[in-house]
Amino acid sequence: MGLHVFKLPDIGEGVVEGEITAWHVAVGDTVVEDQEMVDIMTDKATVGIGSTVDGKVSKLYGAIGDMIAVGAPLIEFEVDGEGSAAAEPEPEPEPMPEPEPTPEPAPAPPTTVPTPKSAPTPAPEPVTAPDTSRRPLASPVVRRRAKEEGVSLSQVSGSGPAGRITHDDLDAYLTRPQTVGGLPISMPGQERSGVTEVPVVGLRRKIAEQMTKSYTTIPHFSYFEEVDVTDLEALRQWMNANRTEEQPKLTYLPFIMQALVKLFQGEHGGCNARYNDQNEILSLHSAINIGIATTTDRGLYVPVVKHVEAKTIWETGSELIRVASAARDGSANLDDLTGSTFTITSLGRDGGLGATPIINHPEVGILGVHKANDRAVVIDGKITIRRMMNLSSSWDHRVVDGADGAALVQALKQLLEHPISIL
């Protein structure tokens, strides 16, 4: 019986370290070759790491949230034979400190005025609207208490003789769930204290690092425009109604992506680029790889539709569905999530009027697409209803002048308002 030290393998794409986001094995577990043991988050994606041997786990190097360098020890196994540790001894790492137990939040301090005990409140009975045609009957004491409690006696049903309102009726009114139009009214609750600390690890930490890097190193400027997509909507509806069984249902995004192909292959190629701020080199890309910012239940991912310039609008739509679905269900691979040269962020039904999207470093621009809806607009001096969409864009002002970013958005507006030219 020997020891085998499993080291974090080279994940590719120039990755030099990764963050442990989940362990799938524990000390004492027996694993077999290719069994998934740990999830490692890199700058690009989350990668499941499988075992290369059969053995029993004797030690784990690192906890969730720790950064592990490529080539560093990750798991130690007891294996048949001598194992790797016998031929190449590993330095004994410092024992990992046991995590301090998280203190339970302190209980809320007791109120200074003791609350009288009461019997469990029975389920409220259907409320009969009180008769407001006459002055409610109640004793002066009950009236004074109702005034102090801010209660209108006309809203309280009396159970005493001739409908007289008693203290019990007032108590029942104050403790009953209040409603307006059948909807409950939130009643004031007790003051609460305590703070829940949530570690920012995994994808959320990568998002934070990337957003900080993008926003602090790139001088952003933003530009906004509204687009009349009435004709585009008509074309989209017609194409969807006449598509084949193999063709996907088209949203606005494939049209926008194909319009960007025309612009990037023309005089706006400088916007399909990446800027290396350390070497001060602007790389203009012939391939048009468009990332689509996608919200998932694990955070924000940017799956990439590669080589849009070589795809039809139907192929663009199909690949967009594939990579976005893979990002949402966690099946996206490293290639699906890397290599973008320009990014679109679609706010979808949340829409909004505008936004200032943050550029996906090291790209030089990003386009925000907002919800399309019908609005009253003036055309030739007449008010008419048109389907309108707002666009927001941000640009790296170091390499894209304001006039150039604005010119691209205006050219995009012309294509979307005359959509047959896109095809």
Coordinates of C-alpha atoms in Angstrom, one line a residue:
M1 CA 0.0 0.0 0.0
G2 CA 1.4 3.4 -1.0
L3 CA 0.5 7.1 -1.2
H4 CA -0.4 8.8 -4.5
V5 CA -0.5 12.7 -4.5
F6 CA -2.9 14.0 -7.2
K7 CA -1.9 17.4 -8.4
L8 CA -4.1 20.0 -10.1
P9 CA -3.6 19.3 -13.8
D10 CA -3.1 21.9 -16.6
I11 CA -6.7 22.9 -17.5
G12 CA -5.6 24.8 -20.6
E13 CA -6.2 28.3 -22.0
G14 CA -3.2 29.6 -20.0
V15 CA -4.9 29.0 -16.7
V16 CA -2.4 29.0 -13.8
E17 CA -4.7 28.6 -10.8
G18 CA -8.2 27.8 -9.9
E19 CA -10.6 28.2 -7.0
I20 CA -12.1 25.2 -5.3
T21 CA -15.9 25.6 -5.5
A22 CA -17.1 22.2 -4.5
W23 CA -15.8 18.9 -3.2
H24 CA -17.5 15.7 -4.3
V25 CA -15.3 13.4 -2.2
A26 CA -14.2 13.4 1.5
V27 CA -11.4 11.8 3.5
G28 CA -12.1 8.0 3.8
D29 CA -14.0 7.8 0.5
T30 CA -13.0 5.2 -2.1
V31 CA -12.8 6.5 -5.6
V32 CA -12.3 4.9 -9.0
E33 CA -10.5 6.2 -12.1
D34 CA -12.4 9.1 -13.9
Q35 CA -14.7 9.7 -10.9
E36 CA -15.4 13.4 -10.5
M37 CA -13.8 14.6 -7.3
V38 CA -13.8 18.4 -7.2
D39 CA -15.0 21.5 -9.1
I40 CA -12.4 24.1 -10.0
M41 CA -13.4 27.6 -11.0
T42 CA -11.0 29.4 -13.4
D43 CA -11.2 32.7 -15.1
K44 CA -13.0 31.0 -17.9
A45 CA -15.3 28.3 -16.6
T46 CA -16.0 25.7 -13.9
V47 CA -14.2 22.5 -14.6
G48 CA -14.9 19.1 -12.9
I49 CA -11.7 17.3 -12.1
G50 CA -11.7 13.5 -12.3
S51 CA -9.4 11.0 -10.6
T52 CA -6.6 9.3 -12.5
V53 CA -6.3 6.4 -10.1
D54 CA -8.3 4.0 -8.0
G55 CA -7.7 4.5 -4.3
K56 CA -8.9 5.8 -0.9
V57 CA -8.9 9.5 -0.1
S58 CA -6.5 10.2 2.8
K59 CA -6.1 14.0 2.6
L60 CA -7.7 17.0 0.9
Y61 CA -5.5 20.0 0.2
G62 CA -7.7 23.0 0.4
A63 CA -11.2 24.1 1.3
I64 CA -14.0 25.7 -0.7
G65 CA -12.9 29.1 -1.7
D66 CA -9.2 28.4 -1.6
M67 CA -7.0 29.1 -4.7
I68 CA -4.9 26.2 -6.0
A69 CA -2.1 26.6 -8.4
V70 CA -1.7 24.3 -11.4
G71 CA 0.7 21.5 -10.3
A72 CA 0.0 22.0 -6.6
P73 CA -1.1 19.0 -4.5
L74 CA -4.9 18.6 -4.5
I75 CA -5.8 15.1 -3.1
E76 CA -3.8 12.4 -1.5
F77 CA -4.8 8.7 -2.0
E78 CA -3.9 5.4 -0.5
V79 CA -3.3 3.1 -3.5
D80 CA -2.1 -0.4 -4.2
G81 CA 1.6 -0.5 -4.9
E82 CA 4.2 2.2 -4.1
G83 CA 2.3 5.2 -5.3
S84 CA 3.8 8.5 -6.5
A85 CA 4.7 9.7 -3.1
A86 CA 7.2 6.9 -2.6
A87 CA 9.2 7.8 -5.7
E88 CA 8.9 11.5 -5.3
P89 CA 8.3 12.6 -1.7
E90 CA 6.1 15.6 -1.3
P91 CA 6.9 18.2 1.3
E92 CA 4.5 17.9 4.2
P93 CA 2.1 20.9 4.0
E94 CA 1.2 23.0 7.0
P95 CA -1.9 21.5 8.6
M96 CA -4.9 23.4 7.6
P97 CA -6.6 25.2 10.5
E98 CA -9.9 24.0 11.5
P99 CA -12.6 26.5 10.5
E100 CA -13.8 28.5 13.5
P101 CA -17.5 27.7 14.2
T102 CA -19.8 30.4 13.1
P103 CA -21.4 32.0 16.1
E104 CA -25.1 31.8 16.3
P105 CA -26.7 35.2 15.9
A106 CA -27.5 36.8 19.2
P107 CA -31.1 36.5 20.2
A108 CA -33.2 39.6 20.0
P109 CA -33.2 41.4 23.3
P110 CA -36.5 41.0 25.3
T111 CA -38.9 43.9 25.2
T112 CA -39.1 46.0 28.3
V113 CA -42.8 45.6 28.6
P114 CA -43.9 42.0 29.1
T115 CA -46.5 40.8 26.6
P116 CA -49.5 39.1 28.2
K117 CA -49.9 35.5 27.3
S118 CA -52.9 34.7 25.2
A119 CA -54.5 31.6 23.9
P120 CA -53.7 30.6 20.3
T121 CA -55.6 32.8 17.9
P122 CA -58.2 30.7 16.1
A123 CA -58.6 31.0 12.3
P124 CA -60.4 34.2 11.5
E125 CA -64.0 33.9 10.6
P126 CA -65.5 35.6 7.6
V127 CA -65.8 39.3 8.3
T128 CA -69.2 40.9 8.1
A129 CA -69.0 44.5 7.0
P130 CA -70.1 46.6 9.9
D131 CA -73.1 48.9 9.6
T132 CA -71.7 52.4 9.1
S133 CA -75.1 54.1 8.7
R134 CA -75.1 55.0 12.3
R135 CA -72.6 56.0 15.0
P136 CA -71.0 52.9 16.5
L137 CA -72.1 52.0 20.0
A138 CA -69.2 51.9 22.5
S139 CA -68.3 53.0 26.0
P140 CA -66.2 56.1 26.4
V141 CA -63.3 53.9 27.6
V142 CA -63.5 51.8 24.4
R143 CA -63.7 55.0 22.3
R144 CA -60.6 56.5 24.0
R145 CA -58.6 53.3 23.5
A146 CA -59.7 53.1 19.8
K147 CA -58.5 56.6 19.3
E148 CA -55.2 55.9 20.9
E149 CA -54.8 52.8 18.7
G150 CA -55.7 54.7 15.6
V151 CA -58.8 52.5 14.9
S152 CA -62.0 53.8 13.4
L153 CA -64.8 52.1 15.3
S154 CA -66.9 52.2 12.1
Q155 CA -64.7 49.3 10.9
V156 CA -65.2 47.2 14.0
S157 CA -68.0 44.7 14.4
G158 CA -69.6 44.8 17.9
S159 CA -70.6 41.6 19.7
G160 CA -72.3 43.3 22.7
P161 CA -76.0 44.2 23.1
A162 CA -77.4 46.1 20.1
G163 CA -74.0 45.7 18.4
R164 CA -72.1 47.5 21.2
I165 CA -68.3 47.4 20.6
T166 CA -66.4 45.9 23.6
H167 CA -62.7 45.6 24.4
D168 CA -62.8 42.0 23.2
D169 CA -64.1 43.3 19.8
L170 CA -61.3 45.8 19.6
D171 CA -58.7 43.1 20.5
A172 CA -60.1 40.8 17.8
Y173 CA -59.9 43.7 15.3
L174 CA -56.3 44.5 16.2
T175 CA -55.1 40.9 16.0
R176 CA -57.0 39.8 12.9
P177 CA -55.0 39.8 9.6
Q178 CA -56.0 43.1 7.9
T179 CA -56.9 43.1 4.2
V180 CA -57.8 45.6 1.5
G181 CA -59.6 44.3 -1.5
G182 CA -58.9 40.8 -0.3
L183 CA -55.1 41.4 -0.1
P184 CA -53.3 41.3 3.2
I185 CA -51.9 44.4 4.7
S186 CA -48.4 44.0 6.2
M187 CA -48.5 44.8 9.9
P188 CA -45.5 46.2 11.7
G189 CA -43.2 43.5 13.1
Q190 CA -40.7 43.4 15.9
E191 CA -37.3 45.1 15.5
R192 CA -34.7 42.6 14.4
S193 CA -30.9 42.5 14.7
G194 CA -28.1 40.4 13.5
V195 CA -26.1 40.2 10.3
T196 CA -25.7 37.2 7.9
E197 CA -22.3 37.1 6.3
V198 CA -22.2 35.4 2.9
P199 CA -18.7 34.6 1.6
V200 CA -18.2 35.8 -2.0
V201 CA -16.6 32.7 -3.6
G202 CA -16.8 30.8 -6.8
L203 CA -18.4 32.4 -9.8
R204 CA -19.7 35.4 -7.8
R205 CA -16.1 36.2 -6.9
K206 CA -14.9 35.9 -10.5
I207 CA -17.7 38.2 -11.6
A208 CA -16.7 40.7 -8.9
E209 CA -13.0 40.5 -10.0
Q210 CA -13.8 40.8 -13.7
M211 CA -16.3 43.7 -13.2
T212 CA -13.8 45.6 -11.0
K213 CA -11.0 45.1 -13.5
S214 CA -13.2 46.2 -16.4
Y215 CA -14.6 49.2 -14.7
T216 CA -11.4 50.5 -13.1
T217 CA -9.0 49.9 -16.0
I218 CA -11.3 50.9 -19.0
P219 CA -12.4 54.5 -19.3
H220 CA -16.0 53.9 -20.4
F221 CA -18.2 56.2 -22.4
S222 CA -21.8 55.3 -23.1
Y223 CA -24.1 56.1 -26.0
F224 CA -27.9 55.6 -26.3
E225 CA -30.4 55.4 -29.2
E226 CA -33.9 54.3 -29.9
V227 CA -34.7 52.2 -32.9
D228 CA -38.0 51.7 -34.8
V229 CA -38.2 47.9 -35.1
T230 CA -41.8 47.8 -36.5
D231 CA -40.6 46.4 -39.9
L232 CA -38.1 44.1 -38.2
E233 CA -40.9 42.7 -36.0
A234 CA -43.1 42.1 -39.1
L235 CA -40.2 40.3 -40.8
R236 CA -39.4 38.3 -37.7
Q237 CA -43.0 37.1 -37.3
W238 CA -43.2 36.2 -41.0
M239 CA -39.9 34.2 -40.9
N240 CA -41.0 32.4 -37.8
A241 CA -44.4 31.5 -39.3
N242 CA -42.7 30.1 -42.4
R243 CA -39.7 28.4 -40.9
T244 CA -39.0 24.7 -41.3
E245 CA -39.2 22.2 -38.5
E246 CA -35.4 22.2 -38.1
Q247 CA -35.1 26.0 -38.0
P248 CA -35.3 27.8 -34.6
K249 CA -37.8 30.4 -33.6
L250 CA -36.0 33.7 -34.1
T251 CA -35.7 36.5 -31.5
Y252 CA -34.3 39.9 -32.2
L253 CA -30.8 38.9 -31.2
P254 CA -29.9 36.9 -34.4
F255 CA -30.9 39.9 -36.5
I256 CA -28.8 42.2 -34.4
M257 CA -25.8 39.8 -34.5
Q258 CA -26.0 39.5 -38.3
A259 CA -26.3 43.3 -38.6
L260 CA -23.1 43.6 -36.5
V261 CA -21.4 41.2 -38.9
K262 CA -22.0 43.7 -41.8
L263 CA -20.7 46.6 -39.7
F264 CA -17.6 44.8 -38.4
Q265 CA -16.7 43.7 -41.9
G266 CA -17.1 47.2 -43.1
E267 CA -15.8 50.5 -41.8
H268 CA -16.5 49.6 -38.1
G269 CA -14.0 46.8 -37.8
G270 CA -12.2 48.7 -35.1
C271 CA -15.0 47.8 -32.7
N272 CA -14.6 44.1 -33.1
A273 CA -11.3 44.1 -31.2
R274 CA -9.4 43.4 -28.0
Y275 CA -7.1 45.9 -26.3
N276 CA -4.0 44.6 -24.4
D277 CA -3.5 47.5 -22.0
Q278 CA -0.2 46.1 -20.7
N279 CA 1.5 45.9 -24.2
E280 CA -0.7 48.7 -25.6
I281 CA -1.7 46.6 -28.6
L282 CA -5.1 46.7 -30.2
S283 CA -5.9 43.4 -31.9
L284 CA -8.5 43.7 -34.7
H285 CA -10.2 40.3 -35.2
S286 CA -11.5 39.0 -38.5
A287 CA -13.5 36.3 -36.7
I288 CA -16.7 37.7 -35.3
N289 CA -17.3 35.9 -32.0
I290 CA -20.2 37.4 -30.2
G291 CA -20.7 36.8 -26.5
I292 CA -24.2 36.9 -25.0
A293 CA -24.4 37.9 -21.4
T294 CA -26.6 35.3 -19.8
T295 CA -28.1 35.2 -16.3
T296 CA -28.2 31.8 -14.7
D297 CA -29.1 30.5 -11.2
R298 CA -25.3 30.3 -10.6
G299 CA -24.5 33.9 -11.7
L300 CA -23.6 35.7 -14.9
Y301 CA -22.1 33.7 -17.8
V302 CA -21.1 34.9 -21.3
P303 CA -21.5 32.0 -23.7
V304 CA -20.0 32.8 -27.2
V305 CA -21.4 32.2 -30.6
K306 CA -18.3 31.6 -32.7
H307 CA -17.8 32.8 -36.3
V308 CA -21.1 34.6 -36.8
E309 CA -19.7 35.9 -40.1
A310 CA -19.9 32.3 -41.5
K311 CA -23.4 31.6 -40.3
T312 CA -26.9 32.2 -41.7
I313 CA -29.4 33.9 -39.5
W314 CA -31.0 30.5 -38.8
E315 CA -27.6 29.0 -37.9
T316 CA -26.9 32.0 -35.7
G317 CA -30.3 31.5 -33.9
S318 CA -29.6 27.7 -33.4
E319 CA -26.1 28.2 -32.0
L320 CA -27.4 31.1 -29.7
I321 CA -30.0 28.7 -28.2
R322 CA -27.4 26.0 -27.8
V323 CA -24.7 28.0 -25.9
A324 CA -27.2 30.0 -23.8
S325 CA -29.0 26.7 -22.8
A326 CA -25.6 25.1 -22.0
A327 CA -24.7 28.1 -19.8
R328 CA -28.0 27.9 -17.9
D329 CA -27.9 24.1 -17.3
G330 CA -24.2 24.0 -16.4
S331 CA -23.2 21.9 -19.4
A332 CA -21.2 24.6 -21.2
N333 CA -17.5 23.7 -21.8
L334 CA -14.5 26.0 -21.9
D335 CA -14.8 26.6 -25.6
D336 CA -18.4 27.7 -25.2
L337 CA -17.4 30.4 -22.7
T338 CA -14.2 31.9 -24.2
G339 CA -13.0 33.7 -27.3
S340 CA -15.6 36.5 -27.6
T341 CA -14.6 39.6 -29.6
F342 CA -17.7 41.7 -28.8
T343 CA -20.5 41.2 -26.3
I344 CA -24.3 41.8 -26.3
T345 CA -26.2 42.1 -23.1
S346 CA -29.9 41.7 -23.5
L347 CA -32.1 42.8 -20.6
G348 CA -35.1 41.0 -22.2
R349 CA -38.4 41.6 -20.6
D350 CA -36.9 43.5 -17.8
G351 CA -36.2 46.1 -20.5
G352 CA -35.8 49.4 -18.9
L353 CA -35.2 52.6 -20.8
G354 CA -31.4 52.6 -20.6
A355 CA -28.3 51.2 -18.9
T356 CA -24.6 51.7 -18.8
P357 CA -23.2 48.2 -19.5
I358 CA -19.7 47.3 -18.4
I359 CA -17.3 46.2 -21.1
N360 CA -16.2 42.6 -21.1
H361 CA -12.5 43.1 -20.6
P362 CA -10.4 43.0 -22.9
E363 CA -13.0 43.8 -25.5
V364 CA -13.5 47.5 -26.5
G365 CA -17.3 47.7 -26.7
I366 CA -20.6 46.2 -25.5
L367 CA -24.2 46.6 -26.7
G368 CA -27.2 46.6 -24.4
V369 CA -30.6 45.6 -26.0
H370 CA -33.8 46.7 -24.2
K371 CA -37.4 45.6 -24.4
A372 CA -39.3 46.4 -27.6
N373 CA -42.8 47.8 -27.1
D374 CA -45.4 50.0 -28.8
R375 CA -45.1 53.7 -28.4
A376 CA -46.6 56.8 -29.8
V377 CA -44.1 58.6 -32.1
V378 CA -44.3 61.5 -34.5
I379 CA -43.7 60.7 -38.2
D380 CA -44.2 63.5 -40.8
G381 CA -46.0 65.6 -38.2
K382 CA -48.5 62.9 -37.3
I383 CA -48.7 60.8 -34.2
T384 CA -48.6 57.1 -34.9
I385 CA -48.0 53.9 -33.0
R386 CA -44.7 52.2 -33.8
R387 CA -42.7 49.3 -32.1
M388 CA -39.6 50.9 -30.5
M389 CA -36.5 49.5 -28.9
N390 CA -33.8 51.3 -27.0
L391 CA -30.1 50.5 -27.4
S392 CA -27.4 51.2 -24.9
S393 CA -23.7 50.9 -25.6
S394 CA -20.4 51.4 -23.8
W395 CA -17.0 51.9 -25.4
D396 CA -13.3 51.9 -24.4
H397 CA -12.5 55.5 -24.9
R398 CA -8.8 54.8 -25.2
V399 CA -9.2 53.1 -28.6
V400 CA -12.8 54.0 -29.7
D401 CA -13.5 57.7 -30.1
G402 CA -17.0 58.9 -29.2
A403 CA -17.8 59.7 -32.8
D404 CA -16.9 56.1 -33.9
G405 CA -19.0 54.5 -31.2
A406 CA -21.9 56.7 -32.1
A407 CA -21.5 56.1 -35.8
L408 CA -21.6 52.3 -35.3
V409 CA -24.9 52.6 -33.3
Q410 CA -26.4 54.8 -35.9
A411 CA -25.4 52.4 -38.7
L412 CA -26.9 49.6 -36.6
K413 CA -30.1 51.6 -36.3
Q414 CA -30.3 52.0 -40.1
L415 CA -30.0 48.2 -40.6
L416 CA -32.5 47.3 -38.0
E417 CA -35.0 49.8 -39.3
H418 CA -34.6 48.4 -42.8
P419 CA -34.2 44.7 -41.9
I420 CA -34.2 43.3 -45.4
S421 CA -30.8 44.8 -45.8
I422 CA -29.5 42.5 -43.0
L423 CA -30.3 39.4 -45.1

